[in-house]
Amino acid sequence: MLTGDILENAAASAPDKPAVICGDAQFSYGELDARANRFANALINADLARGHNVAIMSANQLNYLEIFFGAAKSGSVLAHMSARFSPEELAAVVNRTDVEAIFVHADLLENVLAIREDSPVLNRVIVFGGEATGEGMENYEDFLDDAPDGKPEVEIAETDAYCITYTGGTTGFPKGAVVSHASRVIGSVRAAREMDIQETDIICCSSPLFHIAGLQIWMQTGILMGLTCVLMPAWDPKVFMGLCEKHGITAAFMVPTQINGIISHPEFSKEQLKTLRYMNFGASPTSEAQLRRQMEILPNVTWQEQYGQTEAGNLTVRPLAANLEKPESVGKAYSDLDLTILGADDQPLPAGEIGEVASRGTNVMMHYYKQPKETEAAFTADGWIRTGDVGYLDEEGFLFLVDRSKDMIISGGENVYPTEIEGVLYQHDAVNECAVFGIPDDHWGELPAAHVVLAAGQQATKEELIAFCADRMARHKRPRMIKFVDSLPKTAVGKIQKNAIREEYWEGRSRSI
């Protein structure tokens, strides 16, 4: 099955059923499929289909789905830009991913315009959700123009690349994970089979569609099953409760901070949430105490945790019966998925032994876009992809995460890269040395924090350095805590020992992420 087939099959089964709702607008399955075909044919007419990279930059909007499925039907490769990219981040990603055209929501147009002149490859800017008023820009509906709404005639294989989503590494620069149709279709098939999603569900897509969880594990699974998907362009707990009441939402995927926002909201209403029966959650750790609180406040909701990553797709899901039996586990591998724990020699370890979580098979990415060294480092000689997470499997095959081998911070489901923050801090004249790491937070899971050694004769306040970072990067990445220290612990070869710094903040917790 190809990604485009997911929508086409659902449209053939129930063409008049609402497929996607956003605000006061909606598309039926028949309308969405026809719109996706028009977009695919427009790409073909514009010579932006097979062999070309295009991008989308948008919050969750109605057009996102037709662009996603339409690009897949055309044979092009669609790069998903974070709506939270700063102009600097956007320029780097667009240029290194060879994006020739970008489809951008009008609300985010300013960032695209800021980088357009400095991009040697970006030729076209097409605007939806508003008017394209700037020079050289195009309106989305004009781009579609007279493109037919019939199925495009393109030869596409399951092993062809169709999508690039962005992840990160030790450098902090987002890497483009290139995935095939097969890798993400199988993820949706597994989710439909082993998550507690039902054919009668009305689902809410509140997580960003530019993330793998919101896009390919949740929304795409909903379309595969022919469900109605209610989109949230921006997260707001009160709005979510209102949407549940208005549309009869029965299921949703959320990161733990979103769940906290609902059950802690001053206007929390069980009555508004009375149709909600299933909540899938993941993307950052949830403590046993938090899980018990969720279950106590919303006892009629079935809670199910999942675990995965951009490079490897969805990897585990916790069986419902194990919520309180093994609350610290992120679940078991899908029944036909290859998951293991690797030792220092890249060989699988027996149950109970701690090592690096790894997977292999159709679900893993093809490669990082034009980064052969990073791609080679991500895979073992036997084809296992390294997740960067440290954990163990128990005798029953349940996965327990205990640490992260990479320094990446996950705050509210968003990846934050310490070296990126360090690079900004080092731009300040008063900073001699610094180390950025994650500290525990009951709401966000983790927050960026920094230990800073000031340069001789220089002065700075914590507030000054935090504001300095906030002015130069996305605000969610700024350090929330800064501590001035005389020195940083280092290894014999001079490498800063972040684990030693983090220990005091994570003391007494069962896991370090």
mmCIF file of C-alpha atoms in Angstrom, residues 119-256:
data_model
loop_
_atom_site.group_PDB
_atom_site.id
_atom_site.type_symbol
_atom_site.label_atom_id
_atom_site.label_comp_id
_atom_site.label_asym_id
_atom_site.label_seq_id
_atom_site.Cartn_x
_atom_site.Cartn_y
_atom_site.Cartn_z
ATOM 1 C CA SER A 119 18.035 30.683 -0.334
ATOM 2 C CA PRO A 120 19.665 29.580 -3.594
ATOM 3 C CA VAL A 121 17.193 26.720 -4.156
ATOM 4 C CA LEU A 122 13.822 28.045 -2.999
ATOM 5 C CA ASN A 123 12.107 29.190 -6.181
ATOM 6 C CA ARG A 124 8.439 29.350 -5.270
ATOM 7 C CA VAL A 125 6.401 30.463 -2.249
ATOM 8 C CA ILE A 126 2.743 29.425 -2.352
ATOM 9 C CA VAL A 127 0.437 30.803 0.352
ATOM 10 C CA PHE A 128 -2.735 29.231 1.751
ATOM 11 C CA GLY A 129 -5.016 30.406 4.537
ATOM 12 C CA GLY A 130 -4.742 33.997 3.342
ATOM 13 C CA GLU A 131 -3.733 36.187 0.433
ATOM 14 C CA ALA A 132 -0.263 36.169 -1.145
ATOM 15 C CA THR A 133 0.369 39.903 -1.375
ATOM 16 C CA GLY A 134 4.170 40.013 -1.663
ATOM 17 C CA GLU A 135 6.188 40.107 -4.848
ATOM 18 C CA GLY A 136 6.833 36.718 -6.431
ATOM 19 C CA MET A 137 4.381 34.855 -4.187
ATOM 20 C CA GLU A 138 1.440 32.765 -5.358
ATOM 21 C CA ASN A 139 -1.990 32.013 -3.967
ATOM 22 C CA TYR A 140 -2.597 28.345 -3.273
ATOM 23 C CA GLU A 141 -5.888 28.179 -5.149
ATOM 24 C CA ASP A 142 -4.191 29.792 -8.170
ATOM 25 C CA PHE A 143 -1.507 27.117 -7.983
ATOM 26 C CA LEU A 144 -4.202 24.443 -8.160
ATOM 27 C CA ASP A 145 -5.821 26.371 -11.011
ATOM 28 C CA ASP A 146 -7.223 23.942 -13.594
ATOM 29 C CA ALA A 147 -5.486 20.814 -12.284
ATOM 30 C CA PRO A 148 -7.826 17.822 -12.659
ATOM 31 C CA ASP A 149 -9.120 15.966 -9.620
ATOM 32 C CA GLY A 150 -8.616 12.510 -11.085
ATOM 33 C CA LYS A 151 -5.999 10.102 -9.785
ATOM 34 C CA PRO A 152 -2.563 11.155 -11.096
ATOM 35 C CA GLU A 153 -0.811 8.745 -13.425
ATOM 36 C CA VAL A 154 2.515 8.275 -11.646
ATOM 37 C CA GLU A 155 4.553 5.122 -11.097
ATOM 38 C CA ILE A 156 5.374 4.955 -7.388
ATOM 39 C CA ALA A 157 6.891 2.058 -5.432
ATOM 40 C CA GLU A 158 6.401 1.339 -1.734
ATOM 41 C CA THR A 159 10.157 1.713 -1.273
ATOM 42 C CA ASP A 160 10.219 5.238 -2.767
ATOM 43 C CA ALA A 161 10.904 8.206 -0.504
ATOM 44 C CA TYR A 162 7.886 10.402 0.074
ATOM 45 C CA CYS A 163 8.485 12.412 3.223
ATOM 46 C CA ILE A 164 11.168 14.181 5.258
ATOM 47 C CA THR A 165 10.589 14.911 8.917
ATOM 48 C CA TYR A 166 13.183 16.567 11.084
ATOM 49 C CA THR A 167 15.040 15.249 14.047
ATOM 50 C CA GLY A 168 18.306 16.229 15.674
ATOM 51 C CA GLY A 169 21.657 14.983 16.851
ATOM 52 C CA THR A 170 24.638 16.016 18.885
ATOM 53 C CA THR A 171 25.193 19.106 16.738
ATOM 54 C CA GLY A 172 21.680 20.336 17.430
ATOM 55 C CA PHE A 173 21.051 21.026 13.739
ATOM 56 C CA PRO A 174 17.823 19.354 12.617
ATOM 57 C CA LYS A 175 18.549 16.355 10.406
ATOM 58 C CA GLY A 176 16.106 15.355 7.714
ATOM 59 C CA ALA A 177 14.956 11.753 8.135
ATOM 60 C CA VAL A 178 13.881 10.446 4.738
ATOM 61 C CA VAL A 179 11.196 7.771 4.941
ATOM 62 C CA SER A 180 9.500 5.524 2.414
ATOM 63 C CA HIS A 181 5.812 4.915 1.832
ATOM 64 C CA ALA A 182 6.172 1.424 3.279
ATOM 65 C CA SER A 183 7.855 2.589 6.478
ATOM 66 C CA ARG A 184 5.021 4.885 7.500
ATOM 67 C CA VAL A 185 2.116 2.879 6.103
ATOM 68 C CA ILE A 186 3.161 -0.089 8.222
ATOM 69 C CA GLY A 187 3.267 2.189 11.264
ATOM 70 C CA SER A 188 -0.364 3.197 10.713
ATOM 71 C CA VAL A 189 -1.412 -0.400 10.089
ATOM 72 C CA ARG A 190 0.219 -1.458 13.362
ATOM 73 C CA ALA A 191 -1.363 1.429 15.266
ATOM 74 C CA ALA A 192 -4.814 0.597 13.910
ATOM 75 C CA ARG A 193 -4.314 -3.026 14.908
ATOM 76 C CA GLU A 194 -2.808 -2.676 18.388
ATOM 77 C CA MET A 195 -3.971 0.666 19.771
ATOM 78 C CA ASP A 196 -7.459 0.847 21.217
ATOM 79 C CA ILE A 197 -8.832 2.899 18.307
ATOM 80 C CA GLN A 198 -12.310 1.939 17.129
ATOM 81 C CA GLU A 199 -14.016 2.387 13.762
ATOM 82 C CA THR A 200 -16.691 4.587 15.354
ATOM 83 C CA ASP A 201 -14.203 7.048 16.890
ATOM 84 C CA ILE A 202 -14.065 10.765 16.213
ATOM 85 C CA ILE A 203 -10.462 11.737 16.851
ATOM 86 C CA CYS A 204 -8.801 15.013 17.749
ATOM 87 C CA CYS A 205 -5.475 15.975 16.186
ATOM 88 C CA SER A 206 -4.066 18.398 18.739
ATOM 89 C CA SER A 207 -0.381 17.557 18.272
ATOM 90 C CA PRO A 208 1.467 19.290 15.409
ATOM 91 C CA LEU A 209 1.227 17.535 12.062
ATOM 92 C CA PHE A 210 4.861 18.425 11.371
ATOM 93 C CA HIS A 211 5.776 15.833 14.029
ATOM 94 C CA ILE A 212 5.732 12.103 13.289
ATOM 95 C CA ALA A 213 3.381 11.323 16.198
ATOM 96 C CA GLY A 214 0.688 13.773 15.176
ATOM 97 C CA LEU A 215 1.115 13.219 11.436
ATOM 98 C CA GLN A 216 1.873 9.603 10.650
ATOM 99 C CA ILE A 217 0.997 7.709 13.801
ATOM 100 C CA TRP A 218 -2.232 9.507 14.745
ATOM 101 C CA MET A 219 -3.775 11.455 11.845
ATOM 102 C CA GLN A 220 -2.700 8.999 9.154
ATOM 103 C CA THR A 221 -4.043 6.085 11.216
ATOM 104 C CA GLY A 222 -7.335 7.908 11.581
ATOM 105 C CA ILE A 223 -7.623 8.330 7.797
ATOM 106 C CA LEU A 224 -6.622 4.684 7.281
ATOM 107 C CA MET A 225 -9.569 3.685 9.488
ATOM 108 C CA GLY A 226 -11.946 6.156 7.858
ATOM 109 C CA LEU A 227 -12.450 8.236 11.000
ATOM 110 C CA THR A 228 -13.410 11.888 11.312
ATOM 111 C CA CYS A 229 -10.394 13.980 12.356
ATOM 112 C CA VAL A 230 -10.930 17.258 14.227
ATOM 113 C CA LEU A 231 -7.898 19.538 13.914
ATOM 114 C CA MET A 232 -6.628 22.003 16.510
ATOM 115 C CA PRO A 233 -4.402 24.716 14.945
ATOM 116 C CA ALA A 234 -3.164 25.732 18.406
ATOM 117 C CA TRP A 235 -3.295 23.967 21.730
ATOM 118 C CA ASP A 236 -5.685 25.278 24.365
ATOM 119 C CA PRO A 237 -7.178 22.977 27.043
ATOM 120 C CA LYS A 238 -10.416 24.958 27.232
ATOM 121 C CA VAL A 239 -10.816 24.874 23.442
ATOM 122 C CA PHE A 240 -10.204 21.115 23.453
ATOM 123 C CA MET A 241 -12.947 20.562 26.011
ATOM 124 C CA GLY A 242 -15.280 22.684 23.902
ATOM 125 C CA LEU A 243 -14.444 20.683 20.761
ATOM 126 C CA CYS A 244 -15.167 17.434 22.592
ATOM 127 C CA GLU A 245 -18.593 18.769 23.528
ATOM 128 C CA LYS A 246 -19.305 20.185 20.054
ATOM 129 C CA HIS A 247 -18.129 17.277 17.901
ATOM 130 C CA GLY A 248 -18.433 14.334 20.284
ATOM 131 C CA ILE A 249 -14.685 13.613 20.205
ATOM 132 C CA THR A 250 -13.989 10.129 21.528
ATOM 133 C CA ALA A 251 -10.219 9.715 21.112
ATOM 134 C CA ALA A 252 -7.082 11.849 21.061
ATOM 135 C CA PHE A 253 -3.305 11.653 21.103
ATOM 136 C CA MET A 254 -1.477 14.042 23.421
ATOM 137 C CA VAL A 255 1.849 14.663 25.052
ATOM 138 C CA PRO A 256 1.759 14.587 28.871
#
